[in-house]
CSV table of C-alpha atoms in Angstrom, one decimal:
chain,number,residue,atom,x,y,z
D,18,MET,CA,89.8,109.6,84.4
D,19,GLU,CA,92.8,107.4,85.3
D,20,TRP,CA,91.4,104.1,84.1
D,21,TYR,CA,90.2,105.3,80.7
D,22,HIS,CA,93.0,103.9,78.6
D,23,GLN,CA,92.8,100.4,80.3
D,24,TRP,CA,89.0,100.3,79.8
D,25,GLU,CA,89.3,101.4,76.2
D,26,SER,CA,91.9,98.7,75.5
D,27,GLU,CA,89.8,96.0,77.1
D,28,TYR,CA,86.8,97.1,75.1
D,29,LYS,CA,88.6,96.9,71.8
D,30,THR,CA,89.9,93.4,72.7
D,31,HIS,CA,86.4,92.4,73.7
D,32,LYS,CA,85.0,93.6,70.4
D,33,GLU,CA,87.6,91.6,68.5
D,34,GLU,CA,86.5,88.5,70.4
D,35,HIS,CA,82.9,89.2,69.3
D,36,GLU,CA,84.0,89.5,65.6
D,37,LEU,CA,86.0,86.2,65.9
D,38,ARG,CA,82.9,84.6,67.5
D,39,THR,CA,84.9,83.6,70.6
D,40,GLU,CA,82.8,81.1,72.6
D,41,GLU,CA,83.8,82.4,76.1
D,42,LEU,CA,84.1,86.1,76.2
D,43,ASP,CA,85.9,88.0,78.9
D,44,GLU,CA,83.6,90.3,80.8
D,45,CYS,CA,83.4,93.9,79.5
D,46,LEU,CA,80.9,96.1,81.3
D,47,SER,CA,80.9,98.7,78.5
D,48,CYS,CA,79.9,96.2,75.8
D,49,GLU,CA,76.6,97.2,74.2
D,50,LEU,CA,76.2,93.8,72.7
D,51,CYS,CA,76.6,91.8,75.9
D,52,TYR,CA,74.4,94.3,77.8
D,53,LEU,CA,71.6,95.2,75.4
D,54,ILE,CA,69.2,97.8,76.7
D,55,VAL,CA,65.9,96.1,77.7
D,56,ASN,CA,64.1,99.1,79.1
D,57,GLU,CA,65.0,102.8,79.3
D,58,PRO,CA,63.1,104.6,82.0
D,59,ILE,CA,62.4,108.4,81.7
D,60,VAL,CA,64.3,108.9,85.0
D,61,PHE,CA,67.4,107.5,83.4
D,62,LYS,CA,67.2,109.9,80.5
D,63,LYS,CA,67.1,112.7,83.1
D,64,PHE,CA,70.2,111.3,84.8
D,65,TRP,CA,72.1,111.0,81.5
D,66,ASP,CA,71.3,114.5,80.4
D,67,ALA,CA,72.5,115.9,83.7
D,68,LEU,CA,75.7,113.8,83.7
D,69,PHE,CA,76.5,115.1,80.2
D,70,LYS,CA,76.4,118.7,81.4
D,71,PHE,CA,79.3,117.8,83.7
D,72,GLU,CA,81.2,115.4,81.5
D,73,ASP,CA,80.7,115.7,77.8
D,74,ALA,CA,83.1,112.8,77.0
D,75,ILE,CA,80.3,110.3,77.7
D,76,ILE,CA,78.8,108.9,74.5
D,77,ILE,CA,77.2,105.5,75.1
D,78,TYR,CA,75.5,103.6,77.9
D,79,ASN,CA,74.0,100.1,78.2
D,80,ASP,CA,71.8,98.0,80.4
D,81,VAL,CA,74.5,97.9,83.2
D,82,THR,CA,74.4,101.7,83.3
D,83,ILE,CA,70.7,101.9,83.5
D,84,LYS,CA,70.3,99.2,86.2
D,85,GLY,CA,73.1,100.8,88.2
D,86,VAL,CA,71.3,104.1,88.3
D,87,LEU,CA,68.1,102.4,89.2
D,88,SER,CA,69.9,100.6,92.0
D,89,LEU,CA,71.2,103.8,93.4
D,90,LEU,CA,67.7,105.3,93.3
D,91,SER,CA,66.4,102.3,95.3
D,92,MET,CA,68.9,103.0,98.2
D,93,ASP,CA,68.2,105.3,101.1
D,94,ASN,CA,70.5,108.4,100.9
D,95,SER,CA,72.0,107.5,104.3
D,96,GLU,CA,73.0,104.1,102.9
D,97,ARG,CA,74.5,105.7,99.8
D,98,GLU,CA,76.6,108.0,102.0
D,99,ASP,CA,77.6,105.3,104.3
D,100,THR,CA,78.9,103.1,101.5
D,101,ILE,CA,80.2,105.7,99.0
D,102,HIS,CA,83.8,104.8,99.7
D,103,LYS,CA,83.4,101.1,100.3
D,104,GLY,CA,80.4,98.9,100.1
D,105,ARG,CA,77.2,98.7,98.0
D,106,CYS,CA,77.1,102.3,96.7
D,107,ARG,CA,80.8,102.2,95.7
D,108,ASP,CA,80.4,98.9,93.9
D,109,ILE,CA,77.4,100.2,92.0
D,110,MET,CA,79.2,103.4,91.1
D,111,ASP,CA,82.2,101.5,89.8
D,112,ARG,CA,79.9,99.4,87.5
D,113,ILE,CA,78.2,102.5,86.2
D,114,THR,CA,81.5,104.4,85.4
D,115,GLU,CA,83.0,101.3,83.8
D,116,SER,CA,79.9,100.6,81.8
D,117,ILE,CA,79.9,104.0,80.1
D,118,ARG,CA,81.7,104.5,76.8
D,119,TYR,CA,83.7,107.7,76.4
D,120,ARG,CA,84.7,109.4,73.2
D,121,ILE,CA,87.9,110.8,74.8
D,122,GLN,CA,89.6,110.6,78.2
D,123,PRO,CA,87.2,112.4,80.6
D,124,LYS,CA,88.4,115.5,82.2
D,125,ILE,CA,86.9,114.5,85.6
D,126,LYS,CA,88.7,112.0,87.8
D,127,GLU,CA,86.9,108.7,88.4
D,128,LYS,CA,86.1,109.6,92.0
D,129,GLY,CA,84.9,113.0,90.7
D,130,LEU,CA,82.5,111.2,88.4
D,131,ARG,CA,81.3,109.1,91.3
D,132,ALA,CA,80.6,112.2,93.4
D,133,ILE,CA,78.7,113.9,90.5
D,134,ILE,CA,76.6,110.7,90.0
D,135,LEU,CA,75.6,110.8,93.6
D,136,VAL,CA,74.7,114.5,93.5
D,137,ILE,CA,72.6,113.9,90.3
D,138,VAL,CA,70.7,111.0,91.9
D,139,ARG,CA,70.2,112.7,95.2
D,140,ASP,CA,69.7,116.3,94.3
D,141,CYS,CA,68.6,116.4,90.6
D,142,ILE,CA,66.3,113.4,90.6
D,143,GLU,CA,65.1,112.8,94.1
D,144,ARG,CA,65.0,116.4,95.2
D,145,ASN,CA,64.3,118.0,91.8
D,146,LEU,CA,67.0,120.7,92.3
D,147,GLU,CA,68.7,120.6,88.9
D,148,ASN,CA,69.0,124.4,88.6
D,149,GLU,CA,70.6,124.7,92.1
D,150,VAL,CA,73.0,121.9,91.4
D,151,PHE,CA,74.1,123.3,88.0
D,152,ASP,CA,74.6,126.7,89.5
D,153,ARG,CA,76.6,125.3,92.3
D,154,LEU,CA,78.8,122.9,90.4
D,155,ILE,CA,79.1,123.9,86.8
D,156,GLY,CA,82.3,126.0,86.7
D,157,ASN,CA,82.9,125.1,90.4
D,158,PRO,CA,86.6,126.2,91.2
D,159,GLU,CA,87.3,123.0,93.2
D,160,LEU,CA,85.9,120.8,90.4
D,161,LEU,CA,87.9,122.6,87.8
D,162,GLU,CA,91.1,122.5,89.8
D,163,HIS,CA,91.0,119.1,91.4
D,164,LYS,CA,88.8,117.3,88.9
D,165,TYR,CA,86.5,116.1,91.7
D,166,ILE,CA,84.6,117.7,94.6
D,167,LEU,CA,84.4,117.0,98.3
D,168,GLU,CA,80.9,117.5,99.6
D,169,ASP,CA,80.5,119.0,103.0
D,170,TRP,CA,78.8,116.0,104.6
D,171,ASP,CA,81.7,113.8,103.5
D,172,VAL,CA,84.3,116.2,104.8
D,173,LYS,CA,82.5,116.3,108.2
D,174,ARG,CA,82.4,112.6,108.4
D,175,ARG,CA,86.1,112.3,107.6
D,176,PHE,CA,86.9,115.0,110.1
D,177,GLU,CA,85.1,113.1,112.8
D,178,LYS,CA,87.4,110.1,112.1
D,179,PHE,CA,90.4,112.5,112.2
D,180,TRP,CA,89.3,114.0,115.5
D,181,GLN,CA,89.0,110.6,117.1
D,182,TRP,CA,92.4,109.7,115.9
D,183,TYR,CA,94.0,113.1,116.8
D,184,ARG,CA,92.8,113.1,120.4
D,185,VAL,CA,94.5,109.8,121.0
D,186,ALA,CA,97.6,110.5,119.0
D,187,LEU,CA,98.4,113.6,121.0
D,188,GLU,CA,99.2,111.5,124.0
D,189,GLU,CA,100.0,113.9,126.9
D,190,ILE,CA,98.5,117.0,125.3
D,191,ARG,CA,94.7,117.3,125.2
D,192,ALA,CA,92.7,118.5,122.2
D,193,VAL,CA,89.5,120.1,123.6
D,194,LYS,CA,87.9,122.3,121.0
D,195,VAL,CA,87.7,122.7,117.2
D,196,LYS,CA,87.7,126.3,116.0
D,197,VAL,CA,85.5,127.5,113.1
D,198,GLU,CA,88.2,127.3,110.4
D,199,ALA,CA,89.4,123.8,111.2
D,200,ILE,CA,87.0,122.0,108.8
D,201,GLY,CA,88.1,124.3,106.0
D,202,LYS,CA,91.8,123.6,106.7
D,203,PHE,CA,91.1,119.9,106.9
D,204,LYS,CA,89.3,120.0,103.5
D,205,GLU,CA,92.4,121.7,102.0
D,206,LEU,CA,94.5,118.8,103.3
D,207,LEU,CA,92.2,116.2,101.8
D,208,TYR,CA,92.6,117.8,98.4
D,209,GLU,CA,96.4,117.6,98.8
D,210,GLU,CA,96.1,113.8,98.7
D,211,GLU,CA,99.7,112.4,98.8
D,212,LYS,CA,101.1,115.8,98.2
D,213,ILE,CA,100.3,116.4,101.8
D,214,ALA,CA,103.9,115.1,102.4
D,215,GLU,CA,105.0,118.5,101.0
D,216,SER,CA,102.5,120.5,102.9
D,217,GLU,CA,103.7,120.8,106.5
D,218,GLU,CA,102.7,124.4,106.8
D,219,LYS,CA,99.1,123.5,105.9
D,220,VAL,CA,99.1,120.8,108.5
D,221,LYS,CA,100.4,123.3,111.1
D,222,GLU,CA,97.6,125.6,110.1
D,223,LEU,CA,95.1,122.9,110.8
D,224,MET,CA,96.6,122.3,114.3
D,225,GLN,CA,96.4,126.0,115.0
D,226,GLU,CA,92.6,125.8,114.5
D,227,ILE,CA,92.4,123.3,117.4
D,228,THR,CA,92.4,124.4,121.1
D,229,HIS,CA,94.8,122.3,123.2
D,230,GLU,CA,95.4,121.9,126.9
D,231,ASN,CA,98.3,120.6,128.9
D,232,VAL,CA,100.8,122.0,126.5
D,233,GLU,CA,103.4,122.7,129.2
D,234,ILE,CA,105.3,119.4,128.7
D,235,ASP,CA,108.9,118.7,128.2
D,236,ASN,CA,110.1,118.9,124.6
D,237,VAL,CA,106.8,120.4,123.4
D,238,HIS,CA,108.4,121.7,120.2
D,239,GLU,CA,109.6,118.2,119.4
D,240,HIS,CA,106.2,116.8,120.2
D,241,HIS,CA,104.6,119.3,117.8
D,242,LYS,CA,107.0,118.4,115.1
D,243,ASN,CA,106.3,114.7,115.5
D,244,MET,CA,102.5,115.4,115.4
D,245,VAL,CA,102.9,117.1,112.1
D,246,GLN,CA,104.5,114.0,110.6
D,247,LYS,CA,102.0,111.7,112.3
D,248,ILE,CA,99.1,113.7,110.6
D,249,ILE,CA,100.8,113.5,107.2
D,250,ARG,CA,101.3,109.7,107.7
D,251,VAL,CA,97.7,109.0,108.7
D,252,PHE,CA,96.3,111.1,105.9
D,253,ILE,CA,98.3,109.0,103.4
D,254,ASP,CA,97.7,105.6,105.1
D,255,THR,CA,94.0,106.1,105.3
D,256,ARG,CA,93.5,107.7,101.9
D,257,GLY,CA,92.1,110.8,103.6
D,258,PHE,CA,90.2,108.8,106.2
D,259,THR,CA,88.3,106.8,103.6
D,260,LYS,CA,90.7,103.9,102.9
D,261,GLU,CA,89.6,104.5,99.3
D,262,PRO,CA,92.0,103.0,96.6
D,263,GLU,CA,94.1,105.6,94.9
D,264,ASP,CA,93.1,106.8,91.4
D,265,SER,CA,96.6,105.9,90.1
D,266,GLU,CA,96.6,102.8,87.9
D,267,SER,CA,99.8,101.7,89.6
D,268,GLU,CA,98.2,101.6,93.1
D,269,GLU,CA,96.2,98.6,94.3
D,270,SER,CA,93.4,98.7,96.8
D,271,PRO,CA,94.5,98.8,100.4
D,272,ALA,CA,94.7,95.4,102.1
D,273,SER,CA,91.6,94.4,104.0
D,274,TYR,CA,91.7,93.1,107.6
D,275,GLU,CA,93.3,89.6,107.5
D,276,LEU,CA,92.2,87.1,110.1
D,277,GLU,CA,95.3,85.0,110.8
D,278,ASN,CA,93.9,82.7,113.5
D,279,SER,CA,90.5,81.7,114.7
D,280,SER,CA,91.5,81.8,118.4
D,281,GLU,CA,91.0,85.3,119.9
D,282,GLU,CA,94.1,84.8,121.9
D,283,GLU,CA,96.1,84.5,118.7
D,284,LEU,CA,94.0,86.9,116.6
D,285,GLU,CA,96.2,89.1,114.4
D,286,ILE,CA,94.9,92.0,112.2
D,287,ILE,CA,97.1,93.1,109.3
D,288,ILE,CA,96.6,96.4,107.4
D,289,GLY,CA,99.2,97.3,104.9
D,290,ASP,CA,102.6,97.0,106.7
D,291,LYS,CA,101.1,97.3,110.2
D,292,SER,CA,99.9,94.4,112.4
D,293,TRP,CA,98.1,94.1,115.8
D,294,LYS,CA,98.4,90.8,117.6
D,295,PHE,CA,96.1,90.5,120.6
D,296,SER,CA,98.3,88.0,122.5
D,297,GLU,CA,101.3,90.4,122.2
D,298,LEU,CA,99.2,93.3,123.6
D,299,LYS,CA,98.0,91.1,126.4
D,300,ARG,CA,101.6,90.0,127.2
D,301,ARG,CA,102.9,93.6,127.3
D,302,THR,CA,100.1,95.0,129.4
D,303,SER,CA,99.5,92.4,132.1
D,304,SER,CA,98.0,94.9,134.6
D,305,ILE,CA,94.9,95.6,132.5
D,306,ASN,CA,91.7,93.6,132.6
D,307,GLU,CA,90.7,91.8,129.4
D,308,ASP,CA,87.7,94.0,128.6
D,309,GLN,CA,89.8,97.1,128.7
D,310,LEU,CA,92.5,95.3,126.7
D,311,LYS,CA,90.0,94.5,123.9
D,312,TYR,CA,88.8,98.1,123.8
D,313,ILE,CA,92.4,99.4,123.5
D,314,TRP,CA,93.2,96.8,120.9
D,315,LYS,CA,90.2,97.8,118.8
D,316,ILE,CA,91.1,101.5,119.1
D,317,GLY,CA,94.6,100.7,118.0
D,318,ILE,CA,93.3,98.9,114.9
D,319,LYS,CA,90.7,101.5,114.1
D,320,LEU,CA,93.0,104.5,114.4
D,321,MET,CA,96.1,102.6,113.1
D,322,ILE,CA,98.1,103.2,116.3
D,323,GLU,CA,101.3,101.2,116.4
D,324,MET,CA,101.7,98.4,119.0
D,325,ASP,CA,104.6,100.1,120.7
D,326,VAL,CA,102.4,103.1,121.4
D,327,LEU,CA,99.4,101.0,122.5
D,328,VAL,CA,101.2,99.5,125.4
D,329,THR,CA,102.4,102.7,126.9
D,330,LYS,CA,100.8,104.0,130.1
D,331,THR,CA,100.4,107.4,128.5
D,332,PHE,CA,98.3,106.0,125.7
D,333,ILE,CA,96.2,103.8,128.0
D,334,ASP,CA,95.5,106.7,130.3
D,335,LYS,CA,94.6,108.8,127.3
D,336,VAL,CA,92.1,106.3,125.9
D,337,GLN,CA,90.4,106.0,129.3
D,338,GLU,CA,90.3,109.8,129.7
D,339,ILE,CA,88.7,110.3,126.3
D,340,LYS,CA,86.2,107.4,126.9
D,341,GLU,CA,85.1,109.1,130.2
D,342,MET,CA,84.9,112.5,128.5
D,343,ASP,CA,82.7,111.1,125.7
D,344,GLU,CA,80.5,109.2,128.2
D,345,GLU,CA,80.0,112.5,130.2
D,346,VAL,CA,79.1,114.4,127.0
D,347,GLY,CA,76.7,111.6,126.2
D,348,LYS,CA,75.0,111.9,129.6
D,349,ARG,CA,74.7,115.7,129.3
D,350,ASN,CA,73.1,115.4,125.8
D,351,SER,CA,70.6,112.8,127.0
D,352,ASN,CA,69.5,115.0,129.8
D,353,MET,CA,68.9,118.0,127.5
């Protein structure tokens, strides 16, 4: 766990403040004196025993830990999964992991601990599948190698975001079908994290698991090479399609959308080093009606497509084509 040493240092400083009877103490979620246990439900004991099987570095919990677990149990699983990377579930998870005292630095990464906590709450407690969970995860090769696990439901959700981005980013070429092995290749790339920059061959393997049309274009080899780099960049920029902060202590959370002006005409969204200004898009695409323009602008922000690409006829036609294809698929599904 990457934050262990910082938390341990803060805990020791906080304990010294207690000993000195400091009037205004800094918050320390792992302090057993500030967060005395009021009630310890049986369900929490089940949670703690299960967590210890995965991470034996845990030694002490407090009222923050207990209330956090109860809060997770009060949520629908769909809400937990929707907010596991950002939102209510993530906030609760962060409080739980920070409230626990560890005897040594845990072997599992912080995001690995979050994933295990979710599995315990959902499968061990709510579904009463302890034995199945332990058989599946204790000694799991991915958990041992990467110090965290990627669950199938999460990988599929992230792949959907990738697929939406990929179809647009291809420009002239069309991505029409995902082959069976694509999800597995995608998962391998997620585990690469920022090392994906050194994994061009794996990126190419993912692209090979996608069926493309209209590949007879000029400079197709250059296009393919550029797409490899685009994929690498988007994996890094989006933290594997989660926008989750890196585990590294030196990294800060990615910037949120910043609203520069209240007027829609002057609205500017900034994410990291990229920006999208609505008035600029409007100025550079005068032939498009405003509703289409807003749609393209939102797509650009969501998929982090640079402004210079957004204004091209190729991109605009591509967005319209995909929109029509999706609408057609939706109609067919509704008639089934």
